[in-house]
Amino acid sequence: MKVRVLGILSVIAVLIVVTVSSVILTSAARELTQDVQINRVSALNRFAQLANDASADGDTTQLQREMDRYTELYGEGILIRLQQQTLASGGLSEQRRDVQDALARASLNLSDTTIGTVRPFESGTEVISRSFGTASQVLGEAVLEVNLDAARAKLRERWVVVGLAALVMGAVLLLVAARLTGWVLRPVHRLSEAVHQLETTGKTSKLPEAGPPELRELSRSFSAMANTVSESMESQRQLIADTSHQLRNPVGALRLRIDLLQLELQNSPAKAAAAGVVDELERVEEMLDGVLKLATAEHRAVAGAAAAQSSEHRRQSVIDPFPVLQGEVERAGPAARLAGSTITLEDHSGPALELRCDPEELAQMVGELLANAIKYSPGGHIAVAAEATRDGLAIEVSDDGPGLYADQRLASTSRFWRAPQHSGIPGNGLGLTIVERLAEANGGKLVLRERVPHGLIGRLEFGGGANG
């Protein structure tokens, strides 16, 4: 944005400099032309008067002497045509076309004393003319050659001066434009970064009040709004965590009372009803556990994004993920056998893998993916693998169960989302959401893919901090 704004201001600055320079140079050319014209017309009038006197006296000696002296001083020719003879100095010939035209106009008593505007890089001379005599009779014509080289040289000198001044003025305007652009856009850039930071992390630092008054007011308003939003989001997260935690006590007490009540029940229908209540309590406890895990994962995701935004990355140790995967596979073994499934951990034959990630959170992510695979692919085969990628490292948990459709895979990380075909299977719809948030907290992402010919692949991709 700064480049675009500075480019526009630069074009405007160049136009201003060019316009001002053109006006100054045009004025200088007109001034020099006017000076030359006034001077030469005065000289032409003097020679016309001398020629008129010489015509009356019949003696042209003094006139010729004055003409030769003028030519010697100024290097310009003069031609005077009397009724009896023609006088010339400086080699000005009556045969020249421009001189003939000037004499013809003067013979008609038409004075031509106008000089064209001086141009710095032109060459050649011009002629001016006038007649002399009485009011009723033209006695002769006077033609003066005007050499504009001196005026052109002065104009070129002014061009150099104006050009240098234009360069200095342009540089000053560009510098002012750059400073002005930075002064105006710096708060805009800070505001853009703060919006991105608020969107990513839910928090942002206070914006400095700088720039034009409107932007300073905007920065103050945004800082106040960001603080309100951050406090609201933090309050919501804390409310969820506190509520989930506080509900565990009454749920636990209720479960204890039902357990005591079951000891007093004698008939089968009552015992079956109590067992149904216990199942619902277990579901509530599972839901509370999931909400607490999700609140922790989202807090970690926000904290990880904030650390990345401020370049203060969490100092996680570089770990070998294979022992973590092995531990989770062993931990999930009993549940898999109970469901009739098998789990295998594929060996990695290459160099030792390294991953910058919290080992406990990695174990939680892999554990959730394994629990999902066991739950939704009973009697199937589950494979766990880790591999080095071009950008880092990836961990896959795949199963050969029914899998999910493409639109369902996109929606599966939403809170409490359950696939319609799996509605009869117990669950709270938070597992993949927790995995996604924890992956984000550790600089990775969760990618769900279809397994051919059927099944689901949960892939944790980590970049930058992993290598093989």
mmCIF file of C-alpha atoms in Angstrom, residues 32-197:
data_model
loop_
_atom_site.group_PDB
_atom_site.id
_atom_site.type_symbol
_atom_site.label_atom_id
_atom_site.label_comp_id
_atom_site.label_asym_id
_atom_site.label_seq_id
_atom_site.Cartn_x
_atom_site.Cartn_y
_atom_site.Cartn_z
ATOM 1 C CA LEU A 32 14.795 37.589 -22.959
ATOM 2 C CA THR A 33 12.845 37.948 -26.194
ATOM 3 C CA GLN A 34 11.272 41.177 -24.960
ATOM 4 C CA ASP A 35 14.655 42.605 -23.896
ATOM 5 C CA VAL A 36 16.188 41.826 -27.288
ATOM 6 C CA GLN A 37 13.184 43.219 -29.127
ATOM 7 C CA ILE A 38 13.133 46.496 -27.172
ATOM 8 C CA ASN A 39 16.863 46.952 -27.701
ATOM 9 C CA ARG A 40 16.808 46.152 -31.431
ATOM 10 C CA VAL A 41 13.673 48.177 -32.179
ATOM 11 C CA SER A 42 15.345 51.141 -30.515
ATOM 12 C CA ALA A 43 18.409 50.636 -32.712
ATOM 13 C CA LEU A 44 16.264 50.225 -35.829
ATOM 14 C CA ASN A 45 14.387 53.447 -35.055
ATOM 15 C CA ARG A 46 17.673 55.303 -34.617
ATOM 16 C CA PHE A 47 18.990 54.108 -37.984
ATOM 17 C CA ALA A 48 15.663 54.953 -39.632
ATOM 18 C CA GLN A 49 15.972 58.498 -38.293
ATOM 19 C CA LEU A 50 19.602 58.732 -39.453
ATOM 20 C CA ALA A 51 18.580 57.409 -42.871
ATOM 21 C CA ASN A 52 15.764 59.943 -43.098
ATOM 22 C CA ASP A 53 18.207 62.757 -42.255
ATOM 23 C CA ALA A 54 20.761 61.438 -44.762
ATOM 24 C CA SER A 55 18.065 61.251 -47.452
ATOM 25 C CA ALA A 56 17.176 64.861 -46.819
ATOM 26 C CA ASP A 57 20.834 66.024 -46.766
ATOM 27 C CA GLY A 58 21.924 63.826 -49.622
ATOM 28 C CA ASP A 59 25.008 62.692 -47.601
ATOM 29 C CA THR A 60 25.147 59.058 -46.490
ATOM 30 C CA THR A 61 28.729 59.014 -45.198
ATOM 31 C CA GLN A 62 27.828 59.436 -41.568
ATOM 32 C CA LEU A 63 25.021 56.901 -41.910
ATOM 33 C CA GLN A 64 27.364 54.262 -43.336
ATOM 34 C CA ARG A 65 29.900 54.969 -40.606
ATOM 35 C CA GLU A 66 27.252 54.427 -37.904
ATOM 36 C CA MET A 67 26.065 51.241 -39.580
ATOM 37 C CA ASP A 68 29.606 49.803 -39.706
ATOM 38 C CA ARG A 69 30.257 50.701 -36.074
ATOM 39 C CA TYR A 70 27.038 48.984 -34.962
ATOM 40 C CA THR A 71 27.938 45.848 -36.910
ATOM 41 C CA GLU A 72 31.402 45.857 -35.358
ATOM 42 C CA LEU A 73 29.970 46.106 -31.854
ATOM 43 C CA TYR A 74 27.037 43.695 -32.130
ATOM 44 C CA GLY A 75 27.891 41.508 -35.108
ATOM 45 C CA GLU A 76 24.541 42.193 -36.733
ATOM 46 C CA GLY A 77 23.974 43.387 -40.301
ATOM 47 C CA ILE A 78 21.982 46.437 -41.362
ATOM 48 C CA LEU A 79 20.488 47.237 -44.744
ATOM 49 C CA ILE A 80 18.965 50.618 -45.637
ATOM 50 C CA ARG A 81 17.389 51.212 -49.010
ATOM 51 C CA LEU A 82 17.109 54.819 -50.082
ATOM 52 C CA GLN A 83 15.513 56.122 -53.222
ATOM 53 C CA GLN A 84 18.947 56.703 -54.848
ATOM 54 C CA GLN A 85 21.003 53.849 -53.297
ATOM 55 C CA THR A 86 21.146 50.959 -50.892
ATOM 56 C CA LEU A 87 23.531 50.885 -47.926
ATOM 57 C CA ALA A 88 24.529 47.627 -46.129
ATOM 58 C CA SER A 89 26.850 46.475 -43.349
ATOM 59 C CA GLY A 90 27.715 43.109 -41.835
ATOM 60 C CA GLY A 91 27.228 41.291 -45.103
ATOM 61 C CA LEU A 92 23.446 41.609 -44.996
ATOM 62 C CA SER A 93 22.365 41.046 -48.583
ATOM 63 C CA GLU A 94 19.312 42.318 -50.353
ATOM 64 C CA GLN A 95 19.158 38.948 -52.108
ATOM 65 C CA ARG A 96 18.161 37.047 -48.963
ATOM 66 C CA ARG A 97 14.551 35.918 -49.044
ATOM 67 C CA ASP A 98 13.732 37.113 -45.542
ATOM 68 C CA VAL A 99 15.316 40.499 -46.288
ATOM 69 C CA GLN A 100 13.296 40.826 -49.504
ATOM 70 C CA ASP A 101 10.096 40.048 -47.599
ATOM 71 C CA ALA A 102 10.990 42.610 -44.930
ATOM 72 C CA LEU A 103 11.716 45.287 -47.542
ATOM 73 C CA ALA A 104 8.472 44.537 -49.326
ATOM 74 C CA ARG A 105 6.440 44.976 -46.156
ATOM 75 C CA ALA A 106 8.317 48.148 -45.210
ATOM 76 C CA SER A 107 7.759 49.627 -48.681
ATOM 77 C CA LEU A 108 4.071 49.320 -48.006
ATOM 78 C CA ASN A 109 4.637 51.316 -44.805
ATOM 79 C CA LEU A 110 4.114 48.159 -42.711
ATOM 80 C CA SER A 111 6.592 47.953 -39.848
ATOM 81 C CA ASP A 112 7.633 44.424 -38.772
ATOM 82 C CA THR A 113 9.454 44.648 -35.464
ATOM 83 C CA THR A 114 8.248 41.432 -33.881
ATOM 84 C CA ILE A 115 10.823 38.773 -32.902
ATOM 85 C CA GLY A 116 9.870 35.154 -32.409
ATOM 86 C CA THR A 117 10.221 33.726 -28.913
ATOM 87 C CA VAL A 118 13.782 32.695 -28.151
ATOM 88 C CA ARG A 119 14.335 28.916 -28.174
ATOM 89 C CA PRO A 120 17.442 27.591 -26.417
ATOM 90 C CA PHE A 121 18.505 25.046 -29.030
ATOM 91 C CA GLU A 122 17.609 26.854 -32.257
ATOM 92 C CA SER A 123 20.042 28.674 -34.547
ATOM 93 C CA GLY A 124 19.999 31.415 -37.166
ATOM 94 C CA THR A 125 19.033 35.070 -37.194
ATOM 95 C CA GLU A 126 15.842 37.059 -37.671
ATOM 96 C CA VAL A 127 15.211 40.428 -39.340
ATOM 97 C CA ILE A 128 13.039 43.371 -38.330
ATOM 98 C CA SER A 129 12.133 46.250 -40.599
ATOM 99 C CA ARG A 130 10.384 49.595 -40.818
ATOM 100 C CA SER A 131 9.953 52.414 -43.265
ATOM 101 C CA PHE A 132 10.931 56.055 -42.900
ATOM 102 C CA GLY A 133 9.880 59.242 -44.634
ATOM 103 C CA THR A 134 6.989 61.665 -44.375
ATOM 104 C CA ALA A 135 3.418 61.027 -43.446
ATOM 105 C CA SER A 136 2.452 60.893 -47.114
ATOM 106 C CA GLN A 137 5.561 59.420 -48.711
ATOM 107 C CA VAL A 138 7.884 56.494 -47.948
ATOM 108 C CA LEU A 139 11.487 57.614 -48.552
ATOM 109 C CA GLY A 140 13.139 54.288 -47.766
ATOM 110 C CA GLU A 141 13.255 51.100 -45.753
ATOM 111 C CA ALA A 142 15.548 49.977 -42.927
ATOM 112 C CA VAL A 143 16.205 46.295 -42.145
ATOM 113 C CA LEU A 144 18.099 45.132 -39.063
ATOM 114 C CA GLU A 145 19.444 41.597 -38.629
ATOM 115 C CA VAL A 146 18.902 40.290 -35.086
ATOM 116 C CA ASN A 147 21.369 37.713 -33.795
ATOM 117 C CA LEU A 148 19.705 35.721 -30.982
ATOM 118 C CA ASP A 149 22.715 33.547 -30.044
ATOM 119 C CA ALA A 150 23.534 35.578 -26.915
ATOM 120 C CA ALA A 151 19.921 35.391 -25.747
ATOM 121 C CA ARG A 152 19.829 31.643 -26.458
ATOM 122 C CA ALA A 153 23.028 31.134 -24.441
ATOM 123 C CA LYS A 154 21.492 33.006 -21.491
ATOM 124 C CA LEU A 155 18.341 30.919 -21.823
ATOM 125 C CA ARG A 156 20.380 27.703 -21.790
ATOM 126 C CA GLU A 157 22.098 28.867 -18.621
ATOM 127 C CA ARG A 158 18.706 29.462 -17.047
ATOM 128 C CA TRP A 159 17.608 26.007 -18.200
ATOM 129 C CA VAL A 160 20.557 24.507 -16.319
ATOM 130 C CA VAL A 161 19.764 26.510 -13.187
ATOM 131 C CA VAL A 162 16.065 25.688 -13.339
ATOM 132 C CA GLY A 163 16.870 22.017 -14.061
ATOM 133 C CA LEU A 164 19.096 21.771 -10.989
ATOM 134 C CA ALA A 165 16.501 23.576 -8.913
ATOM 135 C CA ALA A 166 13.834 21.205 -10.258
ATOM 136 C CA LEU A 167 15.911 18.176 -9.257
ATOM 137 C CA VAL A 168 16.375 19.568 -5.754
ATOM 138 C CA MET A 169 12.700 20.472 -5.521
ATOM 139 C CA GLY A 170 11.699 17.021 -6.787
ATOM 140 C CA ALA A 171 13.962 15.309 -4.260
ATOM 141 C CA VAL A 172 12.527 17.450 -1.448
ATOM 142 C CA LEU A 173 8.956 16.720 -2.548
ATOM 143 C CA LEU A 174 9.679 12.978 -2.773
ATOM 144 C CA LEU A 175 11.249 13.042 0.685
ATOM 145 C CA VAL A 176 8.263 14.929 2.073
ATOM 146 C CA ALA A 177 5.919 12.493 0.303
ATOM 147 C CA ALA A 178 7.772 9.507 1.779
ATOM 148 C CA ARG A 179 7.652 10.992 5.282
ATOM 149 C CA LEU A 180 4.007 11.965 4.886
ATOM 150 C CA THR A 181 3.117 8.529 3.534
ATOM 151 C CA GLY A 182 4.892 6.826 6.418
ATOM 152 C CA TRP A 183 3.236 9.149 8.930
ATOM 153 C CA VAL A 184 -0.215 8.388 7.540
ATOM 154 C CA LEU A 185 0.182 4.687 6.751
ATOM 155 C CA ARG A 186 2.226 3.542 9.741
ATOM 156 C CA PRO A 187 -0.850 3.633 12.038
ATOM 157 C CA VAL A 188 -2.845 1.872 9.301
ATOM 158 C CA HIS A 189 -0.258 -0.937 9.135
ATOM 159 C CA ARG A 190 -0.251 -1.228 12.925
ATOM 160 C CA LEU A 191 -4.036 -1.380 12.894
ATOM 161 C CA SER A 192 -3.984 -4.085 10.203
ATOM 162 C CA GLU A 193 -1.486 -6.146 12.211
ATOM 163 C CA ALA A 194 -3.562 -5.675 15.351
ATOM 164 C CA VAL A 195 -6.727 -6.840 13.547
ATOM 165 C CA HIS A 196 -4.896 -9.939 12.294
ATOM 166 C CA GLN A 197 -3.500 -10.584 15.760
#
